[in-house]
Short mmCIF file of C-alpha atoms in Angstrom, two decimals:
data_model
loop_
_atom_site.label_atom_id
_atom_site.label_comp_id
_atom_site.label_asym_id
_atom_site.label_seq_id
_atom_site.Cartn_x
_atom_site.Cartn_y
_atom_site.Cartn_z
CA UNK A 14 -148.42 -84.77 16.88
CA UNK A 15 -146.64 -81.72 15.77
CA UNK A 16 -143.38 -80.75 16.55
CA UNK A 17 -141.23 -78.16 15.70
CA UNK A 18 -139.37 -78.74 12.35
CA UNK A 19 -136.83 -75.78 13.50
CA UNK A 20 -136.09 -77.89 17.17
CA UNK A 21 -135.71 -81.16 15.17
CA UNK A 22 -133.22 -79.59 12.70
CA UNK A 23 -130.81 -78.29 15.85
CA UNK A 24 -131.58 -81.85 17.44
CA UNK A 25 -130.36 -83.79 14.54
CA UNK A 26 -127.68 -81.01 13.71
CA UNK A 27 -126.51 -81.47 17.14
CA UNK A 28 -126.21 -84.80 16.85
CA UNK A 29 -124.41 -84.40 13.24
CA UNK A 30 -122.08 -82.19 15.03
CA UNK A 31 -121.10 -84.91 18.13
CA UNK A 32 -121.00 -87.50 14.70
CA UNK A 33 -118.20 -85.19 14.15
CA UNK A 34 -116.72 -83.89 17.24
CA UNK A 35 -117.07 -87.27 19.52
CA UNK A 36 -114.83 -89.37 16.22
CA UNK A 37 -112.20 -86.32 16.18
CA UNK A 38 -111.69 -87.34 19.93
CA UNK A 39 -111.36 -90.81 18.57
CA UNK A 40 -109.31 -90.33 15.23
CA UNK A 41 -106.13 -89.13 16.22
CA UNK A 42 -105.89 -91.70 18.95
CA UNK A 43 -106.99 -94.42 17.15
CA UNK A 44 -105.63 -93.64 14.17
CA UNK A 45 -101.83 -93.08 15.56
CA UNK A 46 -102.61 -96.39 18.15
CA UNK A 47 -103.63 -99.22 15.27
CA UNK A 48 -101.60 -97.75 12.41
CA UNK A 49 -102.93 -97.59 8.76
CA UNK A 50 -102.45 -101.15 8.44
CA UNK A 51 -104.59 -102.19 11.16
CA UNK A 52 -106.99 -99.54 10.57
CA UNK A 53 -107.09 -100.38 6.77
CA UNK A 54 -107.99 -103.76 8.26
CA UNK A 55 -110.96 -102.71 10.10
CA UNK A 56 -112.14 -100.11 7.03
CA UNK A 57 -112.33 -102.67 4.54
CA UNK A 58 -113.97 -105.30 6.72
CA UNK A 59 -116.29 -102.55 7.89
CA UNK A 60 -117.18 -101.50 3.62
CA UNK A 61 -117.82 -105.36 3.28
CA UNK A 62 -120.65 -105.49 6.44
CA UNK A 63 -122.14 -102.15 4.78
CA UNK A 64 -123.40 -104.07 1.53
CA UNK A 65 -125.29 -106.96 3.87
CA UNK A 66 -126.50 -104.54 6.29
CA UNK A 67 -127.55 -102.76 3.28
CA UNK A 68 -129.30 -105.91 2.43
CA UNK A 69 -130.74 -106.26 5.74
CA UNK A 70 -132.75 -103.34 5.52
CA UNK A 71 -133.64 -103.78 2.66
CA UNK A 72 -134.74 -100.27 1.92
CA UNK A 73 -137.33 -100.40 4.48
CA UNK A 74 -136.11 -97.48 6.83
CA UNK A 75 -136.93 -94.69 4.03
CA UNK A 76 -140.34 -96.31 3.18
CA UNK A 77 -141.54 -96.65 6.63
CA UNK A 78 -140.87 -93.10 7.20
CA UNK A 79 -142.04 -92.12 3.99
CA UNK A 80 -145.70 -93.94 4.40
CA UNK A 81 -146.01 -93.96 8.15
CA UNK A 82 -145.47 -89.90 8.46
CA UNK A 83 -148.68 -90.08 6.23
CA UNK A 84 -150.81 -91.79 8.74
CA UNK A 85 -149.35 -91.12 12.08
CA UNK A 86 -151.92 -89.93 13.72
CA UNK A 87 -154.38 -93.06 12.68
CA UNK A 88 -153.08 -95.61 15.98
CA UNK A 89 -155.08 -98.30 13.93
CA UNK A 90 -153.44 -97.99 10.64
CA UNK A 91 -149.91 -96.91 11.77
CA UNK A 92 -149.85 -100.31 14.22
CA UNK A 93 -150.53 -102.73 11.22
CA UNK A 94 -148.15 -100.44 9.04
CA UNK A 95 -145.34 -100.83 11.35
CA UNK A 96 -145.83 -104.83 12.11
CA UNK A 97 -146.12 -105.11 7.98
CA UNK A 98 -143.13 -103.59 7.50
CA UNK A 99 -141.13 -105.37 10.18
CA UNK A 100 -142.23 -108.83 9.49
CA UNK A 101 -140.53 -108.03 5.96
CA UNK A 102 -137.44 -106.83 7.34
CA UNK A 103 -137.06 -109.67 9.56
CA UNK A 104 -137.43 -112.00 6.33
CA UNK A 105 -134.81 -109.96 4.50
CA UNK A 106 -132.66 -110.06 7.36
CA UNK A 107 -132.48 -113.72 7.44
CA UNK A 108 -131.57 -113.77 4.05
CA UNK A 109 -128.55 -111.13 3.87
CA UNK A 110 -127.10 -113.27 6.86
CA UNK A 111 -127.23 -116.93 4.65
CA UNK A 112 -125.24 -114.57 1.58
CA UNK A 113 -123.13 -113.42 4.50
CA UNK A 114 -122.05 -116.50 5.67
CA UNK A 115 -121.90 -118.28 2.11
CA UNK A 116 -119.61 -115.45 0.74
CA UNK A 117 -117.24 -115.70 3.41
CA UNK A 118 -116.21 -119.19 3.39
CA UNK A 119 -116.05 -119.31 -0.73
CA UNK A 120 -113.48 -116.04 -0.81
CA UNK A 121 -110.22 -116.34 0.38
CA UNK A 122 -109.80 -112.98 0.26
CA UNK A 123 -112.63 -111.88 2.63
CA UNK A 124 -112.34 -115.44 4.69
CA UNK A 125 -108.85 -113.78 5.80
CA UNK A 126 -111.18 -111.16 7.41
CA UNK A 127 -113.54 -113.15 8.67
CA UNK A 128 -113.13 -112.40 12.45
CA UNK A 129 -113.61 -108.62 12.13
CA UNK A 130 -116.21 -109.22 9.53
CA UNK A 131 -118.31 -111.74 12.09
CA UNK A 132 -117.92 -109.83 14.80
CA UNK A 133 -119.04 -106.12 12.79
CA UNK A 134 -122.23 -108.46 11.73
CA UNK A 135 -123.80 -108.42 15.01
CA UNK A 136 -124.95 -104.98 14.29
CA UNK A 137 -127.01 -106.42 11.65
CA UNK A 138 -129.62 -107.98 13.64
CA UNK A 139 -129.43 -105.11 16.27
CA UNK A 140 -130.59 -103.04 13.61
CA UNK A 141 -133.36 -104.44 12.03
CA UNK A 142 -135.05 -105.01 15.71
CA UNK A 143 -134.16 -101.65 16.67
CA UNK A 144 -136.83 -100.38 14.28
CA UNK A 145 -135.20 -96.72 14.32
CA UNK A 146 -137.90 -95.28 11.78
CA UNK A 147 -140.41 -95.59 14.16
CA UNK A 148 -139.02 -92.48 16.05
CA UNK A 149 -138.42 -91.06 13.17
CA UNK A 150 -141.84 -91.61 11.96
CA UNK A 151 -143.43 -89.56 15.21
CA UNK A 152 -139.92 -86.96 14.96
CA UNK A 153 -138.93 -87.76 18.58
CA UNK A 154 -135.67 -86.97 17.94
CA UNK A 155 -134.76 -85.72 21.38
CA UNK A 156 -134.66 -89.15 22.20
CA UNK A 157 -132.47 -89.59 19.43
CA UNK A 158 -130.25 -87.24 20.05
CA UNK A 159 -129.46 -88.05 23.76
CA UNK A 160 -129.61 -91.62 23.31
CA UNK A 161 -126.96 -91.26 20.66
CA UNK A 162 -124.36 -88.69 22.57
CA UNK A 163 -124.51 -91.27 25.86
CA UNK A 164 -124.01 -94.49 23.73
CA UNK A 165 -121.22 -92.52 21.72
CA UNK A 166 -119.63 -90.92 24.95
CA UNK A 167 -119.42 -94.36 26.78
CA UNK A 168 -118.05 -96.00 22.98
CA UNK A 169 -115.45 -93.27 23.36
CA UNK A 170 -114.54 -93.62 26.99
CA UNK A 171 -113.96 -97.47 26.52
CA UNK A 172 -111.36 -97.01 23.24
CA UNK A 173 -109.58 -94.92 25.72
CA UNK A 174 -109.10 -97.18 28.32
CA UNK A 175 -108.65 -100.84 26.53
CA UNK A 176 -107.83 -99.74 23.03
CA UNK A 177 -103.66 -99.01 23.99
CA UNK A 178 -101.61 -101.27 20.75
CA UNK A 179 -101.78 -101.90 17.22
CA UNK A 180 -102.63 -105.86 18.38
CA UNK A 181 -105.99 -103.88 20.33
CA UNK A 182 -107.73 -103.43 16.89
CA UNK A 183 -109.83 -106.44 17.65
CA UNK A 184 -110.90 -104.65 21.25
CA UNK A 185 -111.86 -101.41 19.05
CA UNK A 186 -113.75 -103.54 16.74
CA UNK A 187 -115.79 -104.87 19.43
CA UNK A 188 -116.33 -101.59 20.63
CA UNK A 189 -116.98 -100.09 17.60
CA UNK A 190 -120.30 -102.82 17.27
CA UNK A 191 -121.32 -102.30 20.20
CA UNK A 192 -121.86 -98.88 20.28
CA UNK A 193 -123.62 -99.08 16.99
CA UNK A 194 -126.02 -101.72 18.41
CA UNK A 195 -126.89 -100.66 21.76
CA UNK A 196 -129.37 -97.79 20.67
CA UNK A 197 -131.06 -100.09 19.09
CA UNK A 198 -131.39 -102.71 21.72
CA UNK A 199 -131.96 -100.03 23.68
CA UNK A 200 -135.01 -99.03 20.76
CA UNK A 201 -136.51 -102.82 21.52
CA UNK A 202 -138.19 -101.23 24.73
CA UNK A 203 -138.80 -97.39 23.60
CA UNK A 204 -140.43 -97.85 20.38
CA UNK A 205 -143.30 -99.80 22.24
CA UNK A 206 -144.53 -96.62 23.70
CA UNK A 207 -145.65 -96.06 19.60
CA UNK A 208 -146.27 -98.81 17.96
CA UNK A 209 -146.21 -102.65 19.79
CA UNK A 210 -143.13 -105.38 18.86
CA UNK A 211 -145.64 -107.40 16.74
CA UNK A 212 -145.13 -109.92 13.39
CA UNK A 213 -147.67 -110.84 11.09
CA UNK A 214 -147.52 -113.30 8.53
CA UNK A 215 -150.16 -111.18 6.53
CA UNK A 216 -147.04 -108.58 5.24
CA UNK A 217 -149.09 -107.20 2.18
CA UNK A 218 -146.48 -107.61 -0.40
CA UNK A 219 -148.10 -107.17 -2.76
CA UNK A 220 -148.79 -103.46 -1.59
CA UNK A 221 -145.27 -102.68 -0.07
CA UNK A 222 -142.38 -105.36 -1.83
CA UNK A 223 -142.24 -103.27 -4.91
CA UNK A 224 -141.44 -99.40 -3.54
CA UNK A 225 -139.19 -100.75 -1.07
CA UNK A 226 -137.32 -103.21 -3.83
CA UNK A 227 -136.73 -99.64 -5.78
CA UNK A 228 -135.64 -98.04 -2.55
CA UNK A 229 -133.46 -100.62 -2.07
CA UNK A 230 -132.11 -100.90 -5.12
CA UNK A 231 -131.79 -96.94 -5.06
CA UNK A 232 -129.63 -97.14 -1.83
CA UNK A 233 -127.72 -100.56 -2.91
CA UNK A 234 -126.33 -97.79 -5.88
CA UNK A 235 -125.50 -95.20 -3.06
CA UNK A 236 -123.77 -97.24 -0.79
CA UNK A 237 -121.76 -99.07 -3.85
CA UNK A 238 -120.58 -95.69 -5.36
CA UNK A 239 -120.09 -94.73 -1.59
CA UNK A 240 -118.05 -97.95 -0.12
CA UNK A 241 -117.03 -99.38 -3.40
CA UNK A 242 -113.94 -96.71 -3.49
CA UNK A 243 -112.55 -98.82 0.05
CA UNK A 244 -113.29 -102.46 -1.13
CA UNK A 245 -111.42 -101.94 -4.42
CA UNK A 246 -108.99 -100.31 -2.90
CA UNK A 247 -109.14 -102.98 -0.41
CA UNK A 248 -108.42 -105.79 -3.52
CA UNK A 249 -105.66 -103.75 -5.33
CA UNK A 250 -103.81 -101.97 -2.49
CA UNK A 251 -102.30 -102.62 0.60
CA UNK A 252 -104.01 -101.78 4.11
CA UNK A 253 -102.15 -98.98 5.06
CA UNK A 254 -103.79 -97.10 1.84
CA UNK A 255 -107.13 -98.07 2.88
CA UNK A 256 -106.44 -96.64 6.37
CA UNK A 257 -105.80 -93.43 4.61
CA UNK A 258 -108.17 -93.17 2.43
CA UNK A 259 -110.21 -94.02 5.34
CA UNK A 260 -109.50 -91.18 7.22
CA UNK A 261 -110.20 -88.81 4.17
CA UNK A 262 -113.55 -90.57 3.07
CA UNK A 263 -114.73 -90.49 6.88
CA UNK A 264 -114.03 -86.94 7.30
CA UNK A 265 -116.09 -85.99 4.09
CA UNK A 266 -118.66 -88.27 5.23
CA UNK A 267 -119.28 -86.41 8.66
CA UNK A 268 -119.10 -82.74 7.21
CA UNK A 269 -121.58 -84.23 4.60
CA UNK A 270 -123.71 -85.48 7.39
CA UNK A 271 -123.73 -82.09 9.32
CA UNK A 272 -125.43 -80.37 6.42
CA UNK A 273 -127.32 -83.42 5.20
CA UNK A 274 -128.98 -83.48 8.61
CA UNK A 275 -131.34 -80.26 7.44
CA UNK A 276 -132.70 -82.69 4.90
CA UNK A 277 -133.09 -85.57 7.15
CA UNK A 278 -135.12 -84.02 9.68
CA UNK A 279 -137.14 -82.36 7.16
CA UNK A 280 -138.27 -85.62 5.31
CA UNK A 281 -141.10 -86.37 7.73
CA UNK A 282 -142.64 -82.44 7.59
CA UNK A 283 -142.38 -82.75 3.07
CA UNK A 284 -144.30 -85.83 3.68
CA UNK A 285 -146.54 -84.72 5.66
CA UNK A 286 -147.23 -81.67 3.86
CA UNK A 287 -147.45 -83.80 0.28
CA UNK A 288 -149.92 -86.27 2.35
CA UNK A 289 -152.23 -83.31 3.64
CA UNK A 290 -152.04 -81.58 -0.11
CA UNK A 291 -150.73 -78.47 1.59
CA UNK A 292 -148.55 -78.13 -2.03
CA UNK A 293 -147.93 -74.39 -0.89
CA UNK A 294 -146.49 -74.83 2.19
CA UNK A 295 -144.51 -78.05 0.85
CA UNK A 296 -142.79 -75.49 -1.57
CA UNK A 297 -142.54 -72.19 0.28
CA UNK A 298 -140.72 -75.13 2.96
CA UNK A 299 -138.67 -77.11 0.08
CA UNK A 300 -137.20 -73.78 -1.12
CA UNK A 301 -136.16 -72.48 2.35
CA UNK A 302 -134.27 -75.52 2.67
CA UNK A 303 -132.57 -75.13 -0.49
CA UNK A 304 -131.05 -71.31 0.92
CA UNK A 305 -130.37 -72.95 4.29
CA UNK A 306 -128.11 -75.89 2.18
CA UNK A 307 -126.22 -72.96 0.05
CA UNK A 308 -125.71 -71.16 2.95
CA UNK A 309 -123.80 -73.58 5.15
CA UNK A 310 -121.89 -75.44 2.55
CA UNK A 311 -119.76 -72.97 0.53
CA UNK A 312 -117.64 -71.87 3.57
CA UNK A 313 -117.35 -76.08 4.40
CA UNK A 314 -116.35 -76.55 1.06
CA UNK A 315 -113.65 -73.81 1.12
CA UNK A 316 -112.29 -74.47 4.77
CA UNK A 317 -111.55 -78.41 3.40
CA UNK A 318 -110.38 -77.44 0.09
CA UNK A 319 -107.57 -75.19 2.29
CA UNK A 320 -106.87 -76.85 5.02
CA UNK A 321 -106.99 -80.57 4.33
CA UNK A 322 -103.33 -81.09 5.39
CA UNK A 323 -103.80 -79.49 8.51
CA UNK A 324 -107.25 -81.66 9.35
CA UNK A 325 -105.81 -84.69 8.46
CA UNK A 326 -102.15 -83.89 10.82
CA UNK A 327 -104.57 -82.90 13.34
CA UNK A 328 -107.12 -86.06 12.87
CA UNK A 329 -104.61 -88.87 11.92
CA UNK A 330 -100.77 -87.39 12.29
CA UNK A 331 -98.37 -86.72 9.55
CA UNK A 332 -98.52 -90.95 8.44
CA UNK A 333 -102.19 -89.54 6.66
CA UNK A 334 -100.96 -86.23 5.45
CA UNK A 335 -100.39 -87.98 2.30
CA UNK A 336 -104.17 -88.17 1.56
CA UNK A 337 -104.50 -84.27 1.61
CA UNK A 338 -105.12 -83.83 -2.13
CA UNK A 339 -107.63 -86.70 -1.78
CA UNK A 340 -109.46 -84.79 0.35
CA UNK A 341 -109.09 -81.49 -1.79
CA UNK A 342 -111.00 -83.44 -4.58
CA UNK A 343 -113.54 -84.85 -1.78
CA UNK A 344 -114.15 -80.99 -0.41
CA UNK A 345 -115.48 -80.28 -4.30
CA UNK A 346 -117.69 -83.42 -4.48
CA UNK A 347 -119.27 -82.00 -0.93
CA UNK A 348 -121.35 -79.34 -2.82
CA UNK A 349 -123.10 -81.81 -5.55
CA UNK A 350 -123.08 -84.48 -2.72
CA UNK A 351 -125.42 -81.47 -0.65
CA UNK A 352 -127.68 -80.47 -3.40
CA UNK A 353 -128.09 -83.96 -5.14
CA UNK A 354 -129.10 -85.58 -1.06
CA UNK A 355 -131.76 -82.99 -1.20
CA UNK A 356 -133.32 -83.44 -4.69
CA UNK A 357 -132.62 -87.55 -3.85
CA UNK A 358 -133.47 -87.80 -0.22
CA UNK A 359 -135.57 -84.86 -0.10
CA UNK A 360 -137.97 -84.44 -2.90
CA UNK A 361 -137.95 -87.55 -4.85
CA UNK A 362 -138.33 -89.90 -1.32
CA UNK A 363 -141.54 -88.47 -0.26
CA UNK A 364 -143.25 -87.27 -3.75
CA UNK A 365 -142.65 -90.96 -4.42
CA UNK A 366 -140.51 -90.76 -7.44
CA UNK A 367 -138.29 -94.06 -6.33
CA UNK A 368 -138.13 -95.71 -10.20
CA UNK A 369 -136.39 -92.45 -10.65
CA UNK A 370 -134.18 -92.20 -7.56
CA UNK A 371 -133.09 -96.00 -8.89
CA UNK A 372 -132.31 -95.28 -12.45
CA UNK A 373 -130.33 -92.28 -11.33
CA UNK A 374 -128.11 -94.08 -8.24
CA UNK A 375 -127.90 -96.78 -10.05
CA UNK A 376 -126.46 -95.25 -13.27
CA UNK A 377 -124.32 -93.67 -10.83
CA UNK A 378 -123.19 -96.49 -9.35
CA UNK A 379 -122.61 -97.93 -12.55
CA UNK A 380 -120.01 -95.18 -14.17
CA UNK A 381 -118.77 -95.11 -10.22
CA UNK A 382 -117.56 -98.76 -10.82
CA UNK A 383 -116.25 -98.49 -14.17
CA UNK A 384 -114.27 -95.67 -13.06
CA UNK A 385 -112.79 -97.05 -10.38
CA UNK A 386 -111.80 -100.11 -12.11
CA UNK A 387 -109.91 -97.40 -14.14
CA UNK A 388 -108.20 -94.82 -12.02
CA UNK A 389 -107.79 -96.71 -8.67
CA UNK A 390 -104.72 -98.77 -10.59
CA UNK A 391 -103.53 -95.99 -11.58
CA UNK A 392 -103.75 -93.42 -9.48
CA UNK A 393 -104.91 -94.57 -6.18
CA UNK A 394 -106.54 -92.74 -3.81
CA UNK A 395 -107.00 -89.80 -5.76
CA UNK A 396 -108.27 -91.69 -8.49
CA UNK A 397 -111.32 -92.91 -5.85
CA UNK A 398 -112.27 -89.39 -5.21
CA UNK A 399 -112.21 -88.29 -8.57
CA UNK A 400 -115.17 -91.05 -8.83
CA UNK A 401 -116.21 -89.89 -6.19
CA UNK A 402 -117.12 -86.13 -7.38
CA UNK A 403 -117.79 -87.40 -11.09
CA UNK A 404 -120.76 -89.98 -9.54
CA UNK A 405 -122.00 -87.06 -7.48
CA UNK A 406 -122.09 -84.65 -10.27
CA UNK A 407 -123.98 -87.33 -12.37
CA UNK A 408 -126.51 -87.68 -9.41
CA UNK A 409 -127.00 -83.86 -8.96
CA UNK A 410 -128.05 -83.07 -12.70
CA UNK A 411 -129.86 -86.44 -13.19
CA UNK A 412 -132.22 -85.19 -9.85
CA UNK A 413 -132.51 -81.83 -10.71
CA UNK A 414 -133.76 -82.24 -13.93
CA UNK A 415 -136.24 -85.41 -13.18
CA UNK A 416 -137.50 -82.62 -10.18
CA UNK A 417 -137.86 -79.70 -11.83
CA UNK A 418 -141.21 -80.67 -13.22
CA UNK A 419 -142.17 -81.50 -9.93
CA UNK A 420 -141.17 -78.77 -7.84
CA UNK A 421 -139.86 -75.11 -8.88
CA UNK A 422 -136.86 -73.57 -7.80
CA UNK A 423 -137.13 -69.96 -6.56
CA UNK A 424 -134.31 -68.38 -7.54
CA UNK A 425 -133.07 -66.15 -4.96
CA UNK A 426 -130.10 -64.02 -6.53
CA UNK A 427 -129.85 -61.65 -3.53
CA UNK A 428 -129.30 -64.79 -1.69
CA UNK A 429 -126.97 -66.47 -3.55
CA UNK A 430 -125.01 -63.43 -4.58
CA UNK A 431 -124.54 -62.69 -0.95
CA UNK A 432 -123.17 -66.17 -0.37
CA UNK A 433 -120.46 -65.96 -2.89
CA UNK A 434 -119.37 -62.85 -1.92
CA UNK A 435 -118.57 -63.77 1.74
CA UNK A 436 -117.43 -66.91 0.40
CA UNK A 437 -114.94 -64.67 -1.44
CA UNK A 438 -113.86 -63.15 1.97
CA UNK A 439 -113.31 -66.46 3.20
CA UNK A 440 -111.36 -67.45 0.90
CA UNK A 441 -108.95 -64.12 1.41
CA UNK A 442 -109.24 -65.04 5.39
CA UNK A 443 -107.86 -68.09 4.84
CA UNK A 444 -105.06 -67.40 2.22
CA UNK A 445 -103.67 -64.80 4.68
CA UNK A 446 -104.11 -67.24 7.38
CA UNK A 447 -101.76 -70.15 5.76
CA UNK A 448 -99.05 -67.14 4.68
CA UNK A 449 -99.37 -65.36 8.21
CA UNK A 450 -99.34 -68.81 10.63
CA UNK A 451 -97.18 -71.52 10.78
CA UNK A 452 -98.39 -73.62 13.28
CA UNK A 453 -101.03 -76.42 11.41
CA UNK A 454 -103.20 -76.26 14.75
CA UNK A 455 -103.32 -72.47 15.82
CA UNK A 456 -103.59 -71.50 11.44
CA UNK A 457 -106.63 -73.86 11.40
CA UNK A 458 -108.53 -72.59 14.75
CA UNK A 459 -107.57 -69.47 13.77
CA UNK A 460 -108.94 -69.24 10.26
CA UNK A 461 -112.33 -71.17 11.42
CA UNK A 462 -113.14 -67.88 14.36
CA UNK A 463 -112.18 -65.44 11.61
CA UNK A 464 -113.89 -67.14 8.81
CA UNK A 465 -116.89 -67.73 10.80
CA UNK A 466 -116.88 -64.24 12.26
CA UNK A 467 -116.25 -62.24 8.38
CA UNK A 468 -119.07 -64.55 6.72
CA UNK A 469 -121.31 -64.00 9.13
CA UNK A 470 -120.42 -60.04 9.21
CA UNK A 471 -120.54 -59.65 5.26
CA UNK A 472 -123.60 -61.43 5.19
CA UNK A 473 -125.47 -59.48 7.88
CA UNK A 474 -124.45 -56.26 5.49
CA UNK A 475 -125.82 -57.57 2.69
CA UNK A 476 -129.01 -58.11 4.19
CA UNK A 477 -129.38 -61.79 3.74
CA UNK A 478 -132.50 -62.77 4.73
CA UNK A 479 -131.67 -65.99 5.76
CA UNK A 480 -129.32 -65.21 8.26
CA UNK A 481 -131.02 -62.53 9.33
CA UNK A 482 -134.13 -63.78 10.55
CA UNK A 483 -132.29 -66.77 11.71
CA UNK A 484 -130.19 -64.58 14.27
CA UNK A 485 -133.48 -62.07 15.16
CA UNK A 486 -135.38 -65.65 16.13
CA UNK A 487 -132.60 -66.95 18.05
CA UNK A 488 -132.32 -63.71 19.80
CA UNK A 489 -136.48 -63.03 20.36
CA UNK A 490 -136.67 -66.31 21.54
CA UNK A 491 -133.25 -65.52 24.44
CA UNK A 492 -135.54 -62.03 24.88
CA UNK A 493 -138.93 -63.67 26.11
CA UNK A 494 -136.79 -66.75 28.15
#
């Protein structure tokens, strides 16, 4: 069942683009209607749920995709495997809910947010029962993309129709929960075309539990240094500060998600090559992926760095513009995050180096927490962004050092130099647009259009193989059609 990795990549990028575009349709509206205070309440509650969501999922999705992709062509083995990991997942779901309820009713701060937290907690069982890893194992990205887009559009329409005033933050919470749960409920029926919906008492814990827990530890560490910023801001500062930081953090995460879509769709294929012992294809494919990541991340980092104020003003209004410097710091973290994501998720996980992954992410999470305790009380949201940057740098260098003995990077200096030179021209365009155009929206639009044209033009002139081959393939397909 071999599917086009390019088609999967395009579909996942489309999904990630919608993950940017659709929230962009909502953020300017919802941030103004709810205001920083109520949006901060929602964000703090959602950050709490993220820890228990992770506990319920237990790292099973990553493990299931990695191991399932290797045996997906064997119907008996894949059905047995899915039944085992799903049964383990049900156990972790029950344990997670027990801890969540205990936490709510024993912590006074959390108890004050209980209504929001309980509403959002409905997402936890829906996600577990949805078994979305099955669709990823079989690379059914067309269904995943269509399902996501349709449900998110329904959510956007519901927000504009039902959320009208500040007091409607509970309605917004219900809509958010439903749009994040409905797709998994559809999966209850859809995923049966690949694997039956079956529980078993023979969960093969001896084989599955240790690698699952190791991956869980790594993902918990990642979640801590992603979510601990918002959680700690909620304890040290007002809901308004949390709201401002949440907007900047969401922009950072959404942009990162678009680029990481390339790594995400590559994981099943990398696992497949390794499972079939096609080492040369694995190396060639992985090195090509690095070049694509570098090609896309450079202009995005530059754009965020120069137009942080514009983006925040357009998305949230002037009441959120105080987060501009925070977003600039996060834009620097973006570069490191993209490549650390490649080494950790794109290479370590398929190569079954989850123990190294756990050590690296745990160390970075510990550093993040310690630095947050120091920086956040001193400099607030900027301090939270600085700790994220430091954590991403640590993960990048440690993951690169760990994987260099298992994967040799083919340094293409012609590609690197051409991208850097094209990036310098984008910087010049951004400076000129900032100087010559005063309106924030027009400034950003003009800069994006000219920067894209100049960036691609310089790369073509310098004969960048990655971009030139991509353009040739697109043109060839159009001519064939």
